[in-house]
Amino acid sequence: MFVNSNGYNLGVREDDVVVNEVELPPWAKKPEDFVRINRMALESEFVSCQLHQWIDLIFGYKQRGPEAVRALNVFHYLTYEGSVNLDSITDPVLREIPEAYFIRDPHTFLLTKDFIKAMEAQIQNFGQTPSQLLIEPHPPRSSAMHLCFLPQSPLMFKDQMQHDVIMVLKFPSNSPVTHVAANTLPHLTIPAVVTVTCSRLFAVNRWHNTVGLRGAPGYSLDQAHHLPIEMDPLIANNSGVNKRQITDLVDQSIQINAHCFVVTADNRYILICGFWDKSFRVYSTETGKLTQIVFGHWDVVTCLARSESYIGGDCYIVSGSRDATLLLWYWSGRHHIIGDNPNSSDYPAPRAVLTGHDHEVVCVSVCAELGLVISGAKEGPCLVHTITGDLLRALEGTENCLYPRLISVSSEGHCIINYERGRFSNFSINGKLLAQMEINDSTRAILLSSDGQNLVTGGDSGVVEVWQACDFKQLYIYPGCDAGIRAMDLSHDQRTLITGMASGSIVAFNIDFNRWHYENQNRY
């Protein structure tokens, strides 16, 4: 709304300046900065703490009367609701009555056409005060800032960052960990970090929610010594490895990577693609058994992605294939299947078919909140579809950014794409290139924080780096690991980063986006 992208002729001002795009304040280089910084301010905890006072002034008990006078909140009388009947003033019949007389109050004053015009000008230029909705003070919002004064509050960014690495978990198998899914919410039956290796050996590693959260509900000193991740006992004891190994034949030409797997939000099922029969399959993490085979593509399925889950665990699943198409499916959290009817003998039908690519689809991301699917073909470009199957636009990178490999999209409408040779681009959902960078690493995993403000990257060099997503400003570099990073995920509270390593280990890092936000924010 700040940009005249259609080139409309908006006229000329009195000082002969052509009216075009909105002039921004000096602290915003572009409209995206203006929106982002205003949102950061308006959605900050400080504003949340003060919001009730603004409501009192605009809609509440300080809008009129003695309280308004005390709060210096008094305006021209014509701006208040009820002081002027706009309907009667704008009546064309009234305008034609010459020098009309009206009795407005016991003091009887003359209301002429000139006075009507003056009132209209007053209202058009200065607006009208909203309706008064409240006559008592509005209660303050419960805010995270109130907790910051509690000793050892988990919301305080404190010296926890002095220990970057919390723990390293080494599995008996040396197969690289190519997929990590941290579904750690406390209400789950089994909060866990699910890992899958190149050899398709998966582990359900129990997550202890209480670690490091003194003052949090459920915290006890007895559990303080626990590490956050407990190794899957079936893997640790080597007693149930057959139960954890997916042995179904995959197409030999498929390179097993993080895009080949999806774990449902309750940790109970793993979806895997790459099979020679052009299907993708659903397996139970509890038994390791195959529960569903899903067909739909004309060639091998090369990548899968899951949207955020709705209540009950329902979500969208997108499958991309070598046949250059994508299919959108619906996962039923109630029935634990793709589709809605567990009794039907028919194969489930996709909700939408997404076309437009000319080459094999290699990466995809789906956001249910925005209703969008963003996908990348082996030789480019990246396309944006709606979840109903409509192609909206292509995200065109620069001449060096031709071969997309990883995609992450935030609910704020920003799309981070990693191309070959460590190149990154940040696009708005409208297709505008906002920022780009090149790093000296072969990136294997990227991750956006839940608020979309921070980007975490990891690759063959074994170094985790944290960036400001909007402009790729570097915020933090973790100490290098002794193996390459293949996969990453964040715990639900955004305080632990779990990485899957090429050596078959997983490493848990302390991460504190709040700390970097406060250390690096500019004072506008």
PDB file of C-alpha atoms in Angstrom, residues 165-301:
ATOM      1  CA  VAL A 165      26.427 -27.084  23.537  1.00  0.00           C
ATOM      2  CA  ILE A 166      24.050 -28.830  25.950  1.00  0.00           C
ATOM      3  CA  MET A 167      24.726 -32.416  24.915  1.00  0.00           C
ATOM      4  CA  VAL A 168      25.910 -34.740  22.173  1.00  0.00           C
ATOM      5  CA  LEU A 169      24.073 -38.003  21.580  1.00  0.00           C
ATOM      6  CA  LYS A 170      25.931 -40.662  19.567  1.00  0.00           C
ATOM      7  CA  PHE A 171      23.887 -43.465  18.042  1.00  0.00           C
ATOM      8  CA  PRO A 172      25.456 -46.910  17.589  1.00  0.00           C
ATOM      9  CA  SER A 173      24.839 -46.625  13.847  1.00  0.00           C
ATOM     10  CA  ASN A 174      27.327 -44.358  12.083  1.00  0.00           C
ATOM     11  CA  SER A 175      24.833 -43.544   9.344  1.00  0.00           C
ATOM     12  CA  PRO A 176      24.382 -39.766   8.883  1.00  0.00           C
ATOM     13  CA  VAL A 177      21.310 -38.299  10.611  1.00  0.00           C
ATOM     14  CA  THR A 178      19.457 -36.764   7.671  1.00  0.00           C
ATOM     15  CA  HIS A 179      16.193 -35.719   9.327  1.00  0.00           C
ATOM     16  CA  VAL A 180      15.377 -34.226  12.745  1.00  0.00           C
ATOM     17  CA  ALA A 181      11.847 -33.458  13.962  1.00  0.00           C
ATOM     18  CA  ALA A 182      11.508 -31.885  17.420  1.00  0.00           C
ATOM     19  CA  ASN A 183       7.857 -32.204  18.452  1.00  0.00           C
ATOM     20  CA  THR A 184       8.389 -31.339  22.106  1.00  0.00           C
ATOM     21  CA  LEU A 185       5.118 -29.786  23.298  1.00  0.00           C
ATOM     22  CA  PRO A 186       4.332 -30.896  26.879  1.00  0.00           C
ATOM     23  CA  HIS A 187       0.744 -31.987  26.107  1.00  0.00           C
ATOM     24  CA  LEU A 188       1.905 -34.680  23.666  1.00  0.00           C
ATOM     25  CA  THR A 189       1.728 -38.295  24.780  1.00  0.00           C
ATOM     26  CA  ILE A 190       5.392 -38.657  23.900  1.00  0.00           C
ATOM     27  CA  PRO A 191       7.242 -35.332  23.530  1.00  0.00           C
ATOM     28  CA  ALA A 192      10.256 -36.418  21.504  1.00  0.00           C
ATOM     29  CA  VAL A 193      12.973 -35.651  19.010  1.00  0.00           C
ATOM     30  CA  VAL A 194      12.541 -38.077  16.114  1.00  0.00           C
ATOM     31  CA  THR A 195      15.662 -38.672  14.022  1.00  0.00           C
ATOM     32  CA  VAL A 196      16.053 -40.597  10.764  1.00  0.00           C
ATOM     33  CA  THR A 197      19.360 -41.715   9.252  1.00  0.00           C
ATOM     34  CA  CYS A 198      20.461 -42.264   5.652  1.00  0.00           C
ATOM     35  CA  SER A 199      19.882 -45.987   6.158  1.00  0.00           C
ATOM     36  CA  ARG A 200      16.292 -45.151   7.210  1.00  0.00           C
ATOM     37  CA  LEU A 201      16.847 -46.194  10.791  1.00  0.00           C
ATOM     38  CA  PHE A 202      14.649 -43.941  12.931  1.00  0.00           C
ATOM     39  CA  ALA A 203      14.740 -43.199  16.651  1.00  0.00           C
ATOM     40  CA  VAL A 204      12.099 -41.717  18.970  1.00  0.00           C
ATOM     41  CA  ASN A 205      14.218 -39.929  21.571  1.00  0.00           C
ATOM     42  CA  ARG A 206      12.155 -38.793  24.550  1.00  0.00           C
ATOM     43  CA  TRP A 207      12.266 -35.064  25.355  1.00  0.00           C
ATOM     44  CA  HIS A 208      12.340 -33.756  28.946  1.00  0.00           C
ATOM     45  CA  ASN A 209      10.483 -30.442  28.953  1.00  0.00           C
ATOM     46  CA  THR A 210      11.656 -29.336  32.384  1.00  0.00           C
ATOM     47  CA  VAL A 211      15.346 -28.814  31.672  1.00  0.00           C
ATOM     48  CA  GLY A 212      16.580 -25.297  32.362  1.00  0.00           C
ATOM     49  CA  LEU A 213      13.129 -23.924  33.082  1.00  0.00           C
ATOM     50  CA  ARG A 214      13.195 -23.104  36.755  1.00  0.00           C
ATOM     51  CA  GLY A 215       9.907 -21.604  37.760  1.00  0.00           C
ATOM     52  CA  ALA A 216       8.145 -23.292  34.851  1.00  0.00           C
ATOM     53  CA  PRO A 217       5.100 -25.487  35.588  1.00  0.00           C
ATOM     54  CA  GLY A 218       6.109 -29.039  36.401  1.00  0.00           C
ATOM     55  CA  TYR A 219       9.719 -28.199  37.227  1.00  0.00           C
ATOM     56  CA  SER A 220      11.311 -30.171  40.021  1.00  0.00           C
ATOM     57  CA  LEU A 221      14.852 -30.280  41.362  1.00  0.00           C
ATOM     58  CA  ASP A 222      14.803 -34.074  40.990  1.00  0.00           C
ATOM     59  CA  GLN A 223      14.684 -33.630  37.237  1.00  0.00           C
ATOM     60  CA  ALA A 224      17.256 -30.849  37.067  1.00  0.00           C
ATOM     61  CA  HIS A 225      20.099 -33.254  36.319  1.00  0.00           C
ATOM     62  CA  HIS A 226      18.322 -34.722  33.297  1.00  0.00           C
ATOM     63  CA  LEU A 227      19.617 -33.939  29.865  1.00  0.00           C
ATOM     64  CA  PRO A 228      16.878 -32.767  27.527  1.00  0.00           C
ATOM     65  CA  ILE A 229      17.074 -35.706  25.116  1.00  0.00           C
ATOM     66  CA  GLU A 230      16.995 -39.340  26.140  1.00  0.00           C
ATOM     67  CA  MET A 231      18.219 -41.902  23.619  1.00  0.00           C
ATOM     68  CA  ASP A 232      15.568 -44.218  22.192  1.00  0.00           C
ATOM     69  CA  PRO A 233      15.882 -47.349  24.394  1.00  0.00           C
ATOM     70  CA  LEU A 234      15.326 -49.681  21.429  1.00  0.00           C
ATOM     71  CA  ILE A 235      18.359 -48.152  19.711  1.00  0.00           C
ATOM     72  CA  ALA A 236      20.468 -47.860  22.869  1.00  0.00           C
ATOM     73  CA  ASN A 237      19.941 -51.512  23.810  1.00  0.00           C
ATOM     74  CA  ASN A 238      20.137 -52.708  20.211  1.00  0.00           C
ATOM     75  CA  SER A 239      17.032 -54.693  21.103  1.00  0.00           C
ATOM     76  CA  GLY A 240      14.509 -53.339  18.640  1.00  0.00           C
ATOM     77  CA  VAL A 241      16.547 -52.136  15.685  1.00  0.00           C
ATOM     78  CA  ASN A 242      14.410 -54.227  13.243  1.00  0.00           C
ATOM     79  CA  LYS A 243      11.388 -52.379  14.640  1.00  0.00           C
ATOM     80  CA  ARG A 244      13.058 -49.065  13.837  1.00  0.00           C
ATOM     81  CA  GLN A 245      14.436 -49.875  10.356  1.00  0.00           C
ATOM     82  CA  ILE A 246      12.464 -49.120   7.187  1.00  0.00           C
ATOM     83  CA  THR A 247      13.605 -51.832   4.778  1.00  0.00           C
ATOM     84  CA  ASP A 248      11.196 -51.261   1.868  1.00  0.00           C
ATOM     85  CA  LEU A 249      13.080 -50.746  -1.388  1.00  0.00           C
ATOM     86  CA  VAL A 250      13.732 -47.185  -2.476  1.00  0.00           C
ATOM     87  CA  ASP A 251      14.677 -46.083  -5.971  1.00  0.00           C
ATOM     88  CA  GLN A 252      18.457 -46.322  -6.235  1.00  0.00           C
ATOM     89  CA  SER A 253      18.739 -42.968  -8.003  1.00  0.00           C
ATOM     90  CA  ILE A 254      17.201 -41.095  -5.047  1.00  0.00           C
ATOM     91  CA  GLN A 255      19.597 -39.288  -2.751  1.00  0.00           C
ATOM     92  CA  ILE A 256      18.268 -39.678   0.802  1.00  0.00           C
ATOM     93  CA  ASN A 257      18.082 -36.256   2.473  1.00  0.00           C
ATOM     94  CA  ALA A 258      15.938 -34.269   4.893  1.00  0.00           C
ATOM     95  CA  HIS A 259      13.234 -33.710   2.232  1.00  0.00           C
ATOM     96  CA  CYS A 260      12.482 -37.435   2.039  1.00  0.00           C
ATOM     97  CA  PHE A 261      10.818 -37.557   5.468  1.00  0.00           C
ATOM     98  CA  VAL A 262       7.970 -35.964   7.398  1.00  0.00           C
ATOM     99  CA  VAL A 263       7.081 -36.700  11.040  1.00  0.00           C
ATOM    100  CA  THR A 264       3.530 -36.006  12.197  1.00  0.00           C
ATOM    101  CA  ALA A 265       3.030 -33.476  14.993  1.00  0.00           C
ATOM    102  CA  ASP A 266       2.289 -36.195  17.579  1.00  0.00           C
ATOM    103  CA  ASN A 267       5.502 -38.157  16.763  1.00  0.00           C
ATOM    104  CA  ARG A 268       3.428 -41.274  16.010  1.00  0.00           C
ATOM    105  CA  TYR A 269       3.952 -41.579  12.253  1.00  0.00           C
ATOM    106  CA  ILE A 270       6.724 -41.055   9.699  1.00  0.00           C
ATOM    107  CA  LEU A 271       5.999 -40.380   6.037  1.00  0.00           C
ATOM    108  CA  ILE A 272       8.767 -41.438   3.646  1.00  0.00           C
ATOM    109  CA  CYS A 273       9.169 -40.964  -0.118  1.00  0.00           C
ATOM    110  CA  GLY A 274      11.582 -42.147  -2.816  1.00  0.00           C
ATOM    111  CA  PHE A 275      10.094 -45.599  -3.439  1.00  0.00           C
ATOM    112  CA  TRP A 276      10.476 -47.258  -6.835  1.00  0.00           C
ATOM    113  CA  ASP A 277       6.689 -47.707  -7.236  1.00  0.00           C
ATOM    114  CA  LYS A 278       6.138 -43.891  -7.289  1.00  0.00           C
ATOM    115  CA  SER A 279       4.402 -43.904  -3.895  1.00  0.00           C
ATOM    116  CA  PHE A 280       5.128 -42.386  -0.533  1.00  0.00           C
ATOM    117  CA  ARG A 281       4.379 -44.382   2.585  1.00  0.00           C
ATOM    118  CA  VAL A 282       3.249 -43.945   6.176  1.00  0.00           C
ATOM    119  CA  TYR A 283       4.881 -45.918   9.004  1.00  0.00           C
ATOM    120  CA  SER A 284       4.017 -46.174  12.690  1.00  0.00           C
ATOM    121  CA  THR A 285       6.885 -45.071  14.940  1.00  0.00           C
ATOM    122  CA  GLU A 286       5.562 -47.327  17.680  1.00  0.00           C
ATOM    123  CA  THR A 287       5.614 -50.588  15.719  1.00  0.00           C
ATOM    124  CA  GLY A 288       7.686 -49.649  12.670  1.00  0.00           C
ATOM    125  CA  LYS A 289       4.977 -51.182  10.482  1.00  0.00           C
ATOM    126  CA  LEU A 290       3.681 -49.815   7.207  1.00  0.00           C
ATOM    127  CA  THR A 291       0.202 -48.320   7.705  1.00  0.00           C
ATOM    128  CA  GLN A 292      -0.567 -46.670   4.341  1.00  0.00           C
ATOM    129  CA  ILE A 293       0.729 -46.458   0.778  1.00  0.00           C
ATOM    130  CA  VAL A 294      -0.237 -43.331  -1.166  1.00  0.00           C
ATOM    131  CA  PHE A 295      -0.133 -43.185  -4.972  1.00  0.00           C
ATOM    132  CA  GLY A 296      -0.713 -40.191  -7.208  1.00  0.00           C
ATOM    133  CA  HIS A 297       2.440 -39.301  -9.114  1.00  0.00           C
ATOM    134  CA  TRP A 298       3.655 -40.552 -12.499  1.00  0.00           C
ATOM    135  CA  ASP A 299       7.267 -40.780 -11.361  1.00  0.00           C
ATOM    136  CA  VAL A 300       9.295 -41.229  -8.186  1.00  0.00           C
ATOM    137  CA  VAL A 301       8.321 -38.933  -5.277  1.00  0.00           C
TER     138      VAL A 301
END
